Coordinates of C-alpha atoms in Angstrom, one line a residue:
Chain A
X459 CA -105.1 -13.3 15.9
X460 CA -105.5 -17.3 14.7
X461 CA -106.7 -17.0 11.2
X462 CA -103.2 -15.9 10.6
X463 CA -102.0 -20.0 10.3
X464 CA -104.5 -19.5 8.2
X465 CA -101.9 -19.5 4.5
X466 CA -99.5 -22.3 4.2
X467 CA -96.3 -19.9 4.5
X468 CA -96.9 -18.4 8.1
X469 CA -98.3 -21.8 9.6
X470 CA -94.7 -23.0 8.4
X471 CA -92.8 -20.2 9.3
X472 CA -93.9 -20.7 12.8
X473 CA -93.4 -24.3 12.5
X474 CA -89.7 -24.4 12.0
X475 CA -89.7 -21.2 13.9
X476 CA -89.9 -23.4 16.7
X477 CA -88.4 -25.9 15.8
X478 CA -85.5 -24.0 15.3
X479 CA -86.0 -22.0 18.1
X480 CA -86.5 -25.0 20.8
X481 CA -83.3 -27.0 18.8
X482 CA -80.8 -24.3 17.8
X483 CA -79.7 -22.9 21.3
X484 CA -78.1 -26.4 22.2
X485 CA -75.7 -25.5 19.6
X486 CA -74.9 -21.9 21.3
X487 CA -74.7 -23.7 24.7
X488 CA -71.7 -26.2 23.1
X489 CA -69.9 -23.2 21.3
X490 CA -70.4 -21.5 24.5
X491 CA -69.1 -24.5 27.0
X492 CA -65.8 -25.0 23.9
X493 CA -65.6 -21.7 23.3
X494 CA -66.1 -21.0 20.0
X495 CA -67.2 -17.9 19.5
X496 CA -64.4 -16.5 16.8
X497 CA -65.7 -20.3 15.3
X498 CA -69.5 -18.8 15.1
X499 CA -68.5 -15.6 13.6
X500 CA -66.8 -17.2 10.8
X501 CA -69.8 -19.8 10.0
X502 CA -71.8 -15.8 10.3
X503 CA -70.0 -14.6 7.4
X504 CA -68.9 -17.4 4.8
X505 CA -73.6 -17.2 5.3
X506 CA -73.5 -13.6 4.3
X507 CA -71.1 -15.4 1.5
X508 CA -73.1 -18.0 0.4
X509 CA -75.8 -16.5 0.4
X510 CA -73.9 -13.8 -2.0
X511 CA -71.8 -16.3 -4.2
X512 CA -75.7 -17.7 -4.7
X513 CA -77.8 -14.6 -6.0
X514 CA -74.2 -14.0 -7.9
X515 CA -75.1 -17.1 -9.8
X516 CA -78.6 -16.9 -9.4
X517 CA -79.1 -20.3 -7.1
X518 CA -80.8 -20.7 -4.1
X519 CA -79.2 -19.2 -1.3
X520 CA -80.3 -21.8 1.7
X521 CA -78.6 -24.9 -0.2
X522 CA -75.0 -22.5 -0.9
X523 CA -74.6 -20.9 1.9
X524 CA -74.9 -24.8 3.5
X525 CA -72.7 -26.0 1.3
X526 CA -70.3 -22.2 2.1
X527 CA -70.5 -23.5 5.1
X528 CA -69.2 -26.9 5.5
X529 CA -66.8 -26.5 2.9
X530 CA -65.8 -23.6 5.3
X531 CA -64.9 -25.6 8.2
X532 CA -63.5 -28.4 6.4
X533 CA -60.4 -26.2 4.5
X534 CA -60.4 -24.3 8.1
X535 CA -60.4 -28.1 10.1
X536 CA -57.1 -29.4 7.4
X537 CA -56.2 -25.8 8.0
X538 CA -55.9 -25.7 11.0
X539 CA -54.2 -29.7 11.2
X540 CA -51.4 -28.7 8.1
X541 CA -50.6 -25.5 9.7
X542 CA -50.7 -27.3 13.8
X543 CA -52.5 -24.4 14.3
X544 CA -55.0 -23.3 16.9
X545 CA -58.5 -23.5 15.2
X546 CA -59.7 -19.8 16.1
X547 CA -56.4 -18.0 13.6
X548 CA -57.3 -20.2 10.8
X549 CA -61.4 -18.7 11.8
X550 CA -60.8 -15.3 12.6
X551 CA -58.7 -14.8 8.7
X552 CA -61.5 -17.2 6.7
X553 CA -64.0 -14.7 8.8
X554 CA -62.2 -12.0 6.8
X555 CA -61.4 -13.3 3.2
X556 CA -65.1 -14.6 3.9
X557 CA -66.8 -11.1 3.9
X558 CA -63.8 -9.5 1.8
X559 CA -65.1 -12.1 -1.4
X560 CA -69.3 -12.1 0.0
X561 CA -68.6 -7.6 -1.0
X562 CA -66.7 -8.4 -3.9
X563 CA -69.3 -10.5 -5.2
X564 CA -71.9 -8.2 -4.6
X565 CA -70.2 -5.6 -6.0
X566 CA -69.2 -7.4 -9.1
X567 CA -73.2 -8.2 -9.9
X568 CA -75.1 -5.8 -9.7
X569 CA -76.6 -7.3 -6.0
X570 CA -79.4 -6.2 -5.9
X571 CA -80.2 -3.9 -2.5
X572 CA -83.2 -5.5 -1.5
X573 CA -81.7 -8.6 -2.1
X574 CA -79.2 -8.2 -0.2
X575 CA -81.1 -6.3 3.0
X576 CA -82.8 -10.0 2.7
X577 CA -79.8 -11.8 3.9
X578 CA -79.3 -9.4 7.0
X579 CA -82.4 -9.6 7.9
X580 CA -84.3 -13.7 6.2
X581 CA -88.0 -13.8 6.2
X582 CA -90.0 -17.3 8.5
X583 CA -92.3 -16.9 5.8
X584 CA -90.4 -17.7 3.3
X585 CA -89.1 -20.6 4.2
X586 CA -89.9 -23.8 1.9
X587 CA -91.5 -27.8 2.2
X588 CA -88.0 -28.6 1.6
X589 CA -86.2 -26.3 3.7
X590 CA -88.5 -27.0 6.6
X591 CA -87.3 -30.9 6.0
X592 CA -83.9 -29.7 5.6
X593 CA -84.9 -27.6 9.8
X594 CA -86.2 -30.8 10.9
X595 CA -84.5 -32.9 10.1
X596 CA -80.4 -30.7 11.5
X597 CA -83.4 -30.7 14.7
X598 CA -83.5 -33.8 14.9
X599 CA -79.1 -34.6 14.2
X600 CA -79.2 -32.0 17.4
X601 CA -81.2 -33.8 20.3
X602 CA -80.1 -37.0 18.7
X603 CA -76.7 -36.2 19.2
X604 CA -77.2 -34.5 22.3
X605 CA -79.0 -37.1 24.2
X606 CA -76.7 -40.7 22.5
X607 CA -73.5 -38.9 23.6
X608 CA -74.8 -36.3 27.3
X609 CA -72.0 -38.4 29.0
X610 CA -69.0 -37.4 27.0
X611 CA -70.0 -33.8 25.9
X612 CA -70.5 -33.5 29.9
X613 CA -67.2 -35.2 29.8
X614 CA -65.5 -33.1 26.8
X615 CA -67.0 -29.8 28.6
X616 CA -65.6 -30.3 31.9
X617 CA -61.7 -31.0 30.5
X618 CA -60.9 -31.9 27.2
X619 CA -57.1 -33.9 29.0
X620 CA -59.6 -36.0 31.3
X621 CA -62.2 -36.7 29.2
X622 CA -59.6 -38.1 26.2
X623 CA -57.8 -40.1 29.7
X624 CA -61.5 -41.5 30.3
X625 CA -61.4 -43.0 26.6
X626 CA -63.6 -40.6 24.8
X627 CA -63.3 -39.7 21.7
X628 CA -62.9 -35.7 22.5
X629 CA -62.0 -36.2 18.8
X630 CA -65.6 -36.9 17.6
X631 CA -67.5 -34.5 19.7
X632 CA -65.7 -31.8 19.5
X633 CA -65.9 -32.0 15.0
X634 CA -69.7 -32.8 15.2
X635 CA -69.7 -29.6 17.8
X636 CA -68.1 -27.7 14.2
X637 CA -70.3 -29.5 11.9
X638 CA -73.9 -29.0 13.1
X639 CA -72.6 -25.0 14.2
X640 CA -72.2 -25.1 10.6
X641 CA -75.7 -26.3 9.5
X642 CA -77.4 -24.6 12.5
X643 CA -75.7 -21.3 11.2
X644 CA -75.8 -22.1 8.3
X645 CA -80.0 -22.7 7.6
X646 CA -80.5 -19.8 11.0
X647 CA -79.7 -17.8 8.6
X648 CA -82.7 -17.9 6.1
X649 CA -85.0 -17.4 9.7
X650 CA -83.9 -15.3 11.3
X651 CA -80.6 -12.7 8.9
X652 CA -77.0 -13.4 8.8
X653 CA -77.1 -10.9 12.0
X654 CA -79.4 -12.2 14.2
X655 CA -78.3 -15.8 14.5
X656 CA -76.9 -15.4 18.2
X657 CA -80.4 -14.1 18.8
X658 CA -81.9 -18.2 18.4
X659 CA -77.6 -20.0 19.0
X660 CA -75.9 -17.7 21.8
X661 CA -79.0 -15.9 23.8
X662 CA -80.7 -18.1 25.2
X663 CA -77.5 -20.7 25.8
X664 CA -76.3 -17.4 27.9
X665 CA -78.9 -16.8 29.6
X666 CA -79.5 -20.2 30.7
X667 CA -75.8 -20.2 31.5
X668 CA -76.1 -17.0 34.0
X669 CA -78.6 -18.2 36.2
X670 CA -78.3 -22.7 35.5
X671 CA -76.4 -24.9 37.7
X672 CA -76.1 -28.0 36.4
X673 CA -75.3 -29.1 32.5
X674 CA -78.7 -30.6 32.6
X675 CA -80.3 -26.9 33.6
X676 CA -78.2 -25.7 31.2
X677 CA -79.6 -26.8 27.7
X678 CA -82.9 -27.5 29.4
X679 CA -83.2 -24.3 30.4
X680 CA -81.6 -22.7 26.7
X681 CA -84.2 -24.5 24.3
X682 CA -87.3 -23.6 26.3
X683 CA -85.6 -19.7 26.3
X684 CA -85.2 -20.1 22.6
X685 CA -89.1 -21.7 22.4
X686 CA -90.1 -19.1 24.2
X687 CA -88.3 -16.0 22.6
X688 CA -89.4 -17.9 19.3
X689 CA -93.1 -17.8 20.0
X690 CA -93.4 -14.5 22.0
X691 CA -91.7 -12.9 19.2
X692 CA -93.6 -14.4 16.1
X693 CA -96.1 -13.4 17.9
X694 CA -95.0 -9.4 18.6
X695 CA -93.7 -9.0 15.2
X696 CA -97.8 -9.2 14.2
X697 CA -98.4 -6.9 16.7
X698 CA -96.2 -4.4 16.4
X699 CA -95.3 -4.0 12.5
X700 CA -92.5 -5.3 13.1
X701 CA -89.9 -8.4 11.6
X702 CA -89.4 -11.2 13.6
X703 CA -86.4 -12.0 14.0
X704 CA -85.8 -8.1 15.6
X705 CA -89.0 -8.8 17.6
X706 CA -87.0 -12.5 18.3
X707 CA -83.8 -9.7 19.2
X708 CA -85.4 -7.2 21.1
X709 CA -87.7 -9.7 23.0
X710 CA -84.0 -11.0 23.5
X711 CA -82.0 -9.0 25.1
X712 CA -84.4 -7.5 27.1
X713 CA -84.9 -11.3 28.5
X714 CA -81.1 -11.5 29.2
X715 CA -80.5 -7.7 30.4
X716 CA -83.1 -8.6 33.3
X717 CA -81.1 -11.9 34.7
X718 CA -78.3 -10.8 34.4
X719 CA -78.8 -7.5 37.0
X720 CA -80.7 -10.2 38.6
X721 CA -77.8 -12.3 39.2
X722 CA -75.5 -8.5 39.6
X723 CA -77.7 -8.0 42.5
X724 CA -78.5 -11.1 44.1
X725 CA -74.8 -12.2 44.5
X726 CA -74.0 -8.5 45.6
X727 CA -76.5 -10.3 48.4
X728 CA -74.5 -13.4 49.1
X729 CA -71.3 -10.9 49.6
X730 CA -73.3 -8.2 51.9
X731 CA -74.6 -11.0 54.0
X732 CA -71.5 -12.4 54.5
X733 CA -69.4 -9.5 55.3
X734 CA -71.3 -9.5 57.6
X735 CA -71.7 -12.9 59.5
Chain B
X858 CA -57.5 -83.4 46.1
X859 CA -55.4 -83.9 49.0
X860 CA -56.3 -80.0 51.1
X861 CA -52.8 -78.5 51.4
X862 CA -54.4 -75.6 53.6
X863 CA -57.9 -75.3 55.6
X864 CA -59.4 -73.6 58.6
X865 CA -61.3 -74.7 61.2
X866 CA -63.8 -71.8 63.6
X867 CA -64.8 -73.9 67.2
X868 CA -63.0 -77.8 64.9
X869 CA -65.8 -77.2 61.9
X870 CA -63.7 -76.9 58.2
X871 CA -64.3 -73.7 56.8
X872 CA -61.9 -73.0 54.2
X873 CA -60.2 -75.0 52.3
X874 CA -58.3 -75.4 49.8
X875 CA -55.7 -77.3 47.6
X876 CA -54.0 -75.3 45.5
X877 CA -50.0 -74.6 45.3
X878 CA -46.8 -71.4 47.0
X879 CA -48.7 -69.3 48.4
X880 CA -52.1 -68.8 47.1
X881 CA -54.2 -70.9 49.6
X882 CA -53.0 -68.0 51.8
X883 CA -54.3 -65.4 49.0
X884 CA -57.7 -67.4 48.6
X885 CA -57.9 -66.8 52.2
X886 CA -57.3 -64.1 52.6
X887 CA -59.9 -63.0 49.6
X888 CA -62.6 -65.8 51.4
X889 CA -62.0 -63.5 54.5
X890 CA -62.3 -60.5 53.1
X891 CA -65.3 -61.2 51.2
X892 CA -67.0 -62.7 54.4
X893 CA -65.6 -60.0 56.5
X894 CA -64.3 -63.1 58.8
X895 CA -61.0 -61.6 61.8
X896 CA -58.9 -64.7 62.3
X897 CA -58.6 -63.8 65.5
X898 CA -59.8 -67.2 66.8
X899 CA -60.1 -69.4 63.3
X900 CA -56.9 -72.4 64.1
X901 CA -55.0 -72.6 60.5
X902 CA -53.4 -76.1 59.3
X903 CA -51.3 -75.8 56.4
X904 CA -48.7 -78.2 55.0
X905 CA -45.0 -76.6 54.5
X906 CA -44.5 -72.9 55.5
X907 CA -41.7 -70.6 54.9
X908 CA -40.7 -67.2 55.7
X909 CA -42.7 -65.5 53.1
X910 CA -45.4 -68.8 54.2
X911 CA -45.3 -67.0 58.0
X912 CA -45.9 -63.3 57.4
X913 CA -48.7 -63.6 54.9
X914 CA -50.1 -65.7 58.0
X915 CA -49.1 -63.4 60.5
X916 CA -50.5 -60.5 58.2
X917 CA -53.5 -62.5 57.8
X918 CA -53.7 -62.2 61.9
X919 CA -54.2 -65.6 62.8
X920 CA -52.9 -66.4 66.2
X921 CA -53.0 -70.3 65.9
X922 CA -51.5 -72.4 63.9
X923 CA -50.1 -75.5 62.6
X924 CA -47.6 -76.7 59.6
X925 CA -46.3 -79.4 59.2
X926 CA -43.3 -78.8 57.7
X927 CA -41.7 -75.9 58.8
X928 CA -38.2 -73.7 58.2
X929 CA -36.4 -72.0 61.4
X930 CA -37.1 -68.7 59.6
X931 CA -40.5 -69.0 59.4
X932 CA -40.9 -70.5 63.2
X933 CA -38.6 -67.5 64.3
X934 CA -41.3 -64.8 61.7
X935 CA -43.9 -66.5 64.1
X936 CA -41.7 -65.6 67.4
X937 CA -41.5 -62.3 66.7
X938 CA -45.1 -61.9 65.9
X939 CA -46.4 -63.7 69.5
X940 CA -47.7 -66.5 67.1
X941 CA -48.2 -70.1 68.9
X942 CA -47.5 -72.7 66.0
X943 CA -47.2 -76.4 66.7
X944 CA -45.9 -78.8 64.0
X945 CA -44.7 -82.2 62.7
X946 CA -40.8 -81.6 61.4
X947 CA -38.1 -78.9 61.5
X948 CA -35.2 -78.1 58.2
X949 CA -33.5 -75.2 58.2
X950 CA -34.7 -73.7 55.4
X951 CA -37.0 -74.3 52.3
X952 CA -35.8 -74.8 49.0
X953 CA -37.4 -72.1 47.5
X954 CA -37.3 -69.4 45.5
X955 CA -38.9 -67.2 47.4
X956 CA -37.5 -68.0 50.0
X957 CA -34.1 -65.3 49.2
X958 CA -36.1 -62.7 48.8
X959 CA -37.2 -62.7 52.3
X960 CA -34.8 -61.6 55.1
X961 CA -37.6 -62.2 58.2
X962 CA -36.8 -58.4 59.4
X963 CA -39.3 -57.0 57.2
X964 CA -43.0 -56.1 57.5
X965 CA -45.3 -58.2 57.3
X966 CA -46.6 -55.8 55.5
X967 CA -44.0 -55.6 52.9
X968 CA -43.8 -58.7 52.5
X969 CA -46.8 -59.4 51.7
X970 CA -46.9 -56.1 49.0
X971 CA -43.1 -58.1 47.0
X972 CA -46.0 -61.1 47.2
X973 CA -49.0 -60.0 45.9
X974 CA -46.2 -58.7 43.0
X975 CA -44.9 -61.8 42.4
X976 CA -48.2 -63.6 42.4
X977 CA -49.2 -60.8 39.5
X978 CA -52.7 -60.6 41.6
X979 CA -52.1 -56.2 41.4
X980 CA -53.9 -54.4 39.5
X981 CA -51.7 -52.6 37.1
X982 CA -50.0 -52.9 34.1
X983 CA -46.4 -52.5 33.9
X984 CA -45.5 -49.5 31.9
X985 CA -41.8 -49.4 29.7
X986 CA -40.4 -45.6 28.3
X987 CA -37.8 -46.8 26.0
X988 CA -35.7 -43.9 24.4
X989 CA -38.4 -41.3 23.8
X990 CA -37.5 -38.0 22.9
X991 CA -40.2 -35.3 23.1
X992 CA -40.0 -31.5 20.9
X993 CA -42.2 -28.6 21.1
X994 CA -41.6 -26.5 19.3
X995 CA -38.0 -27.3 17.1
X996 CA -36.4 -27.4 21.3
X997 CA -35.6 -31.0 22.6
X998 CA -37.8 -30.9 26.1
X999 CA -36.8 -35.3 26.4
X1000 CA -33.3 -36.7 25.1
X1001 CA -33.7 -41.2 24.7
X1002 CA -34.9 -40.4 27.9
X1003 CA -35.3 -44.6 29.8
X1004 CA -38.4 -45.4 32.0
X1005 CA -39.1 -49.2 33.5
X1006 CA -41.8 -49.6 36.0
X1007 CA -43.5 -53.5 36.9
X1008 CA -46.4 -54.3 37.7
X1009 CA -47.4 -52.9 40.7
X1010 CA -44.7 -50.8 41.8
X1011 CA -45.2 -46.7 42.5
X1012 CA -42.5 -44.7 41.7
X1013 CA -41.7 -40.9 41.7
X1014 CA -40.3 -38.2 39.5
X1015 CA -38.9 -35.2 40.5
X1016 CA -37.6 -32.0 38.7
X1017 CA -37.1 -28.6 38.9
X1018 CA -40.3 -26.3 37.2
X1019 CA -39.9 -27.0 33.0
X1020 CA -38.2 -29.8 33.7
X1021 CA -40.4 -31.5 31.1
X1022 CA -42.2 -34.2 34.2
X1023 CA -45.9 -32.8 32.8
X1024 CA -44.5 -33.5 29.1
X1025 CA -43.9 -36.9 30.2
X1026 CA -46.7 -37.7 31.8
X1027 CA -48.9 -36.0 28.7
X1028 CA -46.3 -38.6 26.4
X1029 CA -47.7 -41.3 28.4
X1030 CA -51.4 -40.3 28.4
X1031 CA -50.7 -40.8 23.8
X1032 CA -51.9 -37.0 23.9
X1033 CA -47.8 -35.6 23.1
X1034 CA -46.4 -36.9 19.4
X1035 CA -43.0 -38.1 20.3
X1036 CA -40.8 -37.1 18.2
X1037 CA -39.0 -40.3 18.7
X1038 CA -38.8 -43.5 20.9
X1039 CA -41.5 -45.4 22.2
X1040 CA -43.8 -46.8 25.2
X1041 CA -45.2 -50.0 26.6
X1042 CA -48.0 -50.0 28.3
X1043 CA -48.8 -53.4 29.7
X1044 CA -48.9 -55.3 26.2
X1045 CA -50.1 -51.6 24.2
X1046 CA -48.0 -49.5 22.2
X1047 CA -48.9 -45.3 23.3
X1048 CA -50.3 -44.1 19.7
X1049 CA -51.2 -47.8 17.6
X1050 CA -55.1 -48.1 17.4
X1051 CA -54.9 -50.8 20.0
X1052 CA -53.9 -49.3 22.3
X1053 CA -56.9 -46.2 20.7
X1054 CA -58.8 -49.2 22.0
X1055 CA -58.4 -49.7 25.8
X1056 CA -56.7 -45.8 26.5
X1057 CA -59.0 -46.3 28.8
X1058 CA -56.6 -48.5 31.4
X1059 CA -55.1 -45.1 31.9
X1060 CA -56.7 -42.6 34.6
X1061 CA -55.0 -38.8 34.9
X1062 CA -55.1 -36.6 37.4
X1063 CA -53.5 -32.9 36.4
X1064 CA -52.6 -30.7 38.0
X1065 CA -53.7 -27.4 37.3
X1066 CA -57.0 -28.8 38.7
X1067 CA -59.6 -27.7 36.4
X1068 CA -59.8 -24.0 35.9
X1069 CA -63.6 -23.4 33.6
X1070 CA -66.4 -22.7 35.0
X1071 CA -68.9 -25.6 33.8
X1072 CA -71.9 -26.1 36.5
X1073 CA -70.9 -29.9 37.1
X1074 CA -70.9 -31.7 41.3
X1075 CA -68.9 -34.1 42.6
X1076 CA -70.0 -37.1 42.1
X1077 CA -70.6 -35.9 38.0
X1078 CA -66.3 -35.6 38.2
X1079 CA -66.4 -39.0 39.3
X1080 CA -68.9 -40.0 36.9
X1081 CA -66.6 -39.1 33.3
X1082 CA -64.7 -41.9 34.5
X1083 CA -67.0 -44.0 33.0
X1084 CA -67.7 -41.9 29.9
X1085 CA -66.2 -43.5 27.6
X1086 CA -67.5 -46.8 28.2
X1087 CA -71.6 -47.9 27.5
X1088 CA -73.7 -49.5 30.1
X1089 CA -77.0 -48.6 32.4
X1090 CA -77.4 -45.6 34.2
X1091 CA -77.8 -48.0 37.9
X1092 CA -74.2 -49.4 37.0
X1093 CA -72.8 -46.2 36.7
X1094 CA -74.4 -44.6 40.1
X1095 CA -73.4 -48.1 41.4
X1096 CA -70.2 -47.3 40.4
X1097 CA -69.4 -44.0 41.3
X1098 CA -71.1 -44.4 45.1
X1099 CA -68.7 -46.4 45.4
X1100 CA -66.0 -45.2 44.4
X1101 CA -66.7 -41.5 46.3
X1102 CA -66.8 -44.0 49.3
X1103 CA -63.8 -46.3 48.6
X1104 CA -62.1 -41.9 48.6
X1105 CA -64.4 -40.8 51.8
X1106 CA -66.0 -38.2 49.2
X1107 CA -69.6 -40.0 49.5
X1108 CA -71.0 -36.7 51.6
X1109 CA -69.3 -34.8 48.2
X1110 CA -71.8 -36.0 45.9
X1111 CA -74.3 -33.4 45.8
X1112 CA -71.9 -31.1 46.0
X1113 CA -69.8 -28.2 43.0
X1114 CA -67.3 -29.6 41.4
X1115 CA -65.9 -26.2 41.7
X1116 CA -66.4 -25.2 45.2
X1117 CA -65.0 -28.2 46.5
X1118 CA -61.1 -27.8 48.3
X1119 CA -57.8 -28.6 46.9
X1120 CA -58.2 -32.5 49.1
X1121 CA -61.8 -33.3 48.4
X1122 CA -60.8 -32.7 44.2
X1123 CA -58.7 -34.8 44.7
X1124 CA -60.0 -37.3 46.5
X1125 CA -63.0 -36.6 43.9
X1126 CA -60.3 -37.1 41.0
X1127 CA -58.8 -40.3 42.5
X1128 CA -62.3 -42.0 42.5
X1129 CA -62.4 -40.9 39.5
X1130 CA -59.9 -43.5 38.4
X1131 CA -61.2 -45.3 40.2
X1132 CA -64.5 -45.8 38.8
X1133 CA -62.6 -46.1 35.7
X1134 CA -61.2 -49.0 36.8
X1135 CA -57.5 -47.0 35.3
X1136 CA -54.4 -49.9 36.4
X1137 CA -52.2 -46.9 35.4
X1138 CA -52.3 -43.6 37.7
X1139 CA -50.5 -40.7 36.6
X1140 CA -50.8 -38.1 39.2
X1141 CA -49.1 -34.5 38.1
X1142 CA -48.1 -32.9 40.8
X1143 CA -51.1 -33.6 42.5
X1144 CA -49.8 -31.6 46.6
X1145 CA -50.0 -28.4 44.9
X1146 CA -52.6 -26.9 45.9
X1147 CA -53.6 -28.5 49.4
X1148 CA -52.6 -27.9 53.7
X1149 CA -50.3 -30.1 55.4
X1150 CA -53.3 -31.8 56.8
X1151 CA -54.0 -32.7 52.9
X1152 CA -51.3 -34.1 52.3
X1153 CA -51.2 -36.3 54.6
X1154 CA -54.8 -37.7 53.2
X1155 CA -54.0 -38.3 50.0
X1156 CA -50.6 -39.5 50.8
X1157 CA -52.8 -41.9 53.2
X1158 CA -55.3 -42.6 50.3
X1159 CA -52.5 -43.6 48.1
X1160 CA -51.4 -46.3 50.5
X1161 CA -54.4 -47.7 50.9
X1162 CA -55.0 -47.5 47.1
X1163 CA -51.7 -49.4 47.0
X1164 CA -53.0 -52.1 49.6
X1165 CA -56.1 -53.1 47.7
X1166 CA -56.2 -51.9 44.2
X1167 CA -52.6 -52.1 43.3
X1168 CA -52.8 -49.8 40.3
X1169 CA -49.1 -48.6 39.7
X1170 CA -48.3 -45.2 40.4
X1171 CA -46.6 -42.3 38.1
X1172 CA -46.5 -39.3 40.6
X1173 CA -44.0 -36.2 38.7
X1174 CA -44.1 -33.6 42.0
X1175 CA -41.6 -31.7 43.4
X1176 CA -42.3 -32.4 47.0
X1177 CA -39.4 -33.7 48.4
X1178 CA -40.7 -33.9 51.9
X1179 CA -44.1 -35.5 51.1
X1180 CA -41.8 -37.9 48.8
X1181 CA -40.3 -39.0 51.5
X1182 CA -43.4 -40.5 53.4
X1183 CA -43.4 -43.2 50.4
X1184 CA -41.6 -46.5 50.1
X1185 CA -41.4 -46.4 46.2
X1186 CA -38.4 -45.4 44.0
X1187 CA -37.5 -41.8 43.6
X1188 CA -36.1 -41.1 40.0
X1189 CA -35.0 -36.6 39.1
X1190 CA -35.7 -35.8 36.4
X1191 CA -33.3 -33.2 34.7
X1192 CA -31.3 -32.2 31.1
X1193 CA -34.1 -34.2 29.5
X1194 CA -33.4 -37.8 30.8
X1195 CA -34.1 -39.5 33.7
X1196 CA -31.3 -39.8 35.9

C-alpha cells in the first residue's frame, strides 16, 4: 500500500488533499454562518467558467479559475454596492450567466468531452509543484485569518450590528471571508472537481454544526472531519478503484446521514423525557 | 496648602483634601467607596457648606460634622436628615451659582446626580442630532429631526410602531446613510473617519434579541464588547467577569445565550455594553420580551448604571408604564420629528 507514495504525483496529491481537507472546511463554517450558500454556488459555476475559458484558450485552468473567481467576486461586490442590493441576488445572476458562457465556450471551441469531465471531477494526481504551493499558501492564509480575527469573527457571526457597535470592522471580515472562499473554491476544483466542491468545504462544516455546541468546537470538528474524509477517501478510492473525489463524497455523505439520524433520535428522546416529566 | 476638608476617625485623620468647590466631597466619595469604609463613625470638618454640600455630606452617610461657615439652607438640610452639626459662623446663603440650583426639598440622590453632571463626573458623552433626515426606499422616515442629550442624561423616546424609533437609533449608530443633517457624539461627528475609530463608545442593545442559532455562551456574548480592541486574554476574562458580576449574570456565564430568558439576555447584553465601556447606551424596546419581574430588574439595573458610571442612555420604547418609573426626559417621535 505504502509503495503508492513512491510515485511523486501520488505523494504530492495526497499531501495537498490532506492540507486542504483540514483547512478548507473552515471556510465552509464561515459560509454557513454568514448564510453565503448562494455565493459558493456562484463560485462553483465561476470555477467552471474559468475552466471552460482555459480549455477554450488552451491555457492553464488552475490559475485561470482563480483569476476568474476573483474577478467575479469583485464584480459581484461592485454591482451590489452600485445597485444597493443584496449580494445574494447578484450572485444568482452571475451564476446563471457563468454557466451560459461556459457552455457556449465549450461548444464554440469544440472542447473535448474528456477535458470537460476533468473539470467536473478533478484529479488529485494532476497537481504540480506550483499548484501545491498555492494550496499551502491558501491553507495558511485561512488559518492565519481564523486565528488573528477569531474574536472579531465570533462577533460578526453572532450579530453584525452588535459587532459593528463594538468597533469590529465587519466589512473587512465579510470581504475577507468572500475573498478566501473564492480562492478556496477555485483551487478545490482541481482536487475534487466542480460538482463535488461541497464535499471538502460544506459537508464537514455541516456535520460539525450538527453535533458541536461552541464555535471553537464547530471549527475544530469541521477541520477534523475534513481531514478524516480526505485520508479515508484517498485509501478507499485505492481499494475500491474509484475516483478519489467520489470516494470522499460517498464517505462524507454516509457520515452526515449517521450524525443527522443520531441527532434526530437524541432530540426525540429528549422530547419524550420532557413529556414524561 | 490649607486643607479644605478633613475626615477623622477616633481623632485620627483618615482623609483630607485641599481641592475647591464640591470636589473634596467627590474625592471623599471615591475614597470611601474604594476602601469600603462606612461614614457612620467618621467625623467631617469642612471650611464652607451650602445646600449642595450638605446634600452630598448627607448622602455619604455622615452623622457628625463641623462646618466653619454654613448657610441657613445647609443647616435646614442637615436637620432634615438628622445630622449632628456644629459651626463657627452662619450666613443666610452662600454666593455660588450651584446654590441657586438646589431648592432644599429634593432627595440627596437627585441632587447628587445633578451635581455630579455639573462636576463632569459622568462617563456619558453628549449626543446631538441636528436636522436629521433619513429616507428609506424613497420614503422620508425622519424629517429635520432635532435631539439634544447632555452628558450622562437619560432620555426616552416614545412613538407608535413604524414611527422611526429604531431608524433613529440605527442612524446614531452610523449604520443607516443620512439624507440630511448631522449627528454628533462627544467630539465626533458620526460617519467621519475619526468616528469610525471611536465608534465603540456606543453600546447597542437591540429589539429582536438575535434570532440565529450561532453556538455561543453568555460570557462569549459579553466578550464581544471587547472584540474591537486588542488586549491579552487574561484582561478580557477579567473585564468580562466584572461586567457580568455587576449585572448579576455571572452565574449564567457558561450557559448557551440562546437558552436564556428575555430578562437574562438583557442583563447579558447590558454587561456586554459595560465590558465595552460604552459611553452612550442605545436601548431599542428593551422591555419587548420581558415579564413584569424582568422589567423591574431592568429598571433597577439601569438605575444602578446611572448611579455609578452614568453613561448617557437613550431608550426607545412604547412601554409607557415602564417609562413612567424613570425620572428622565420623555420625547415623542411622530411624523418623523421629535415632539
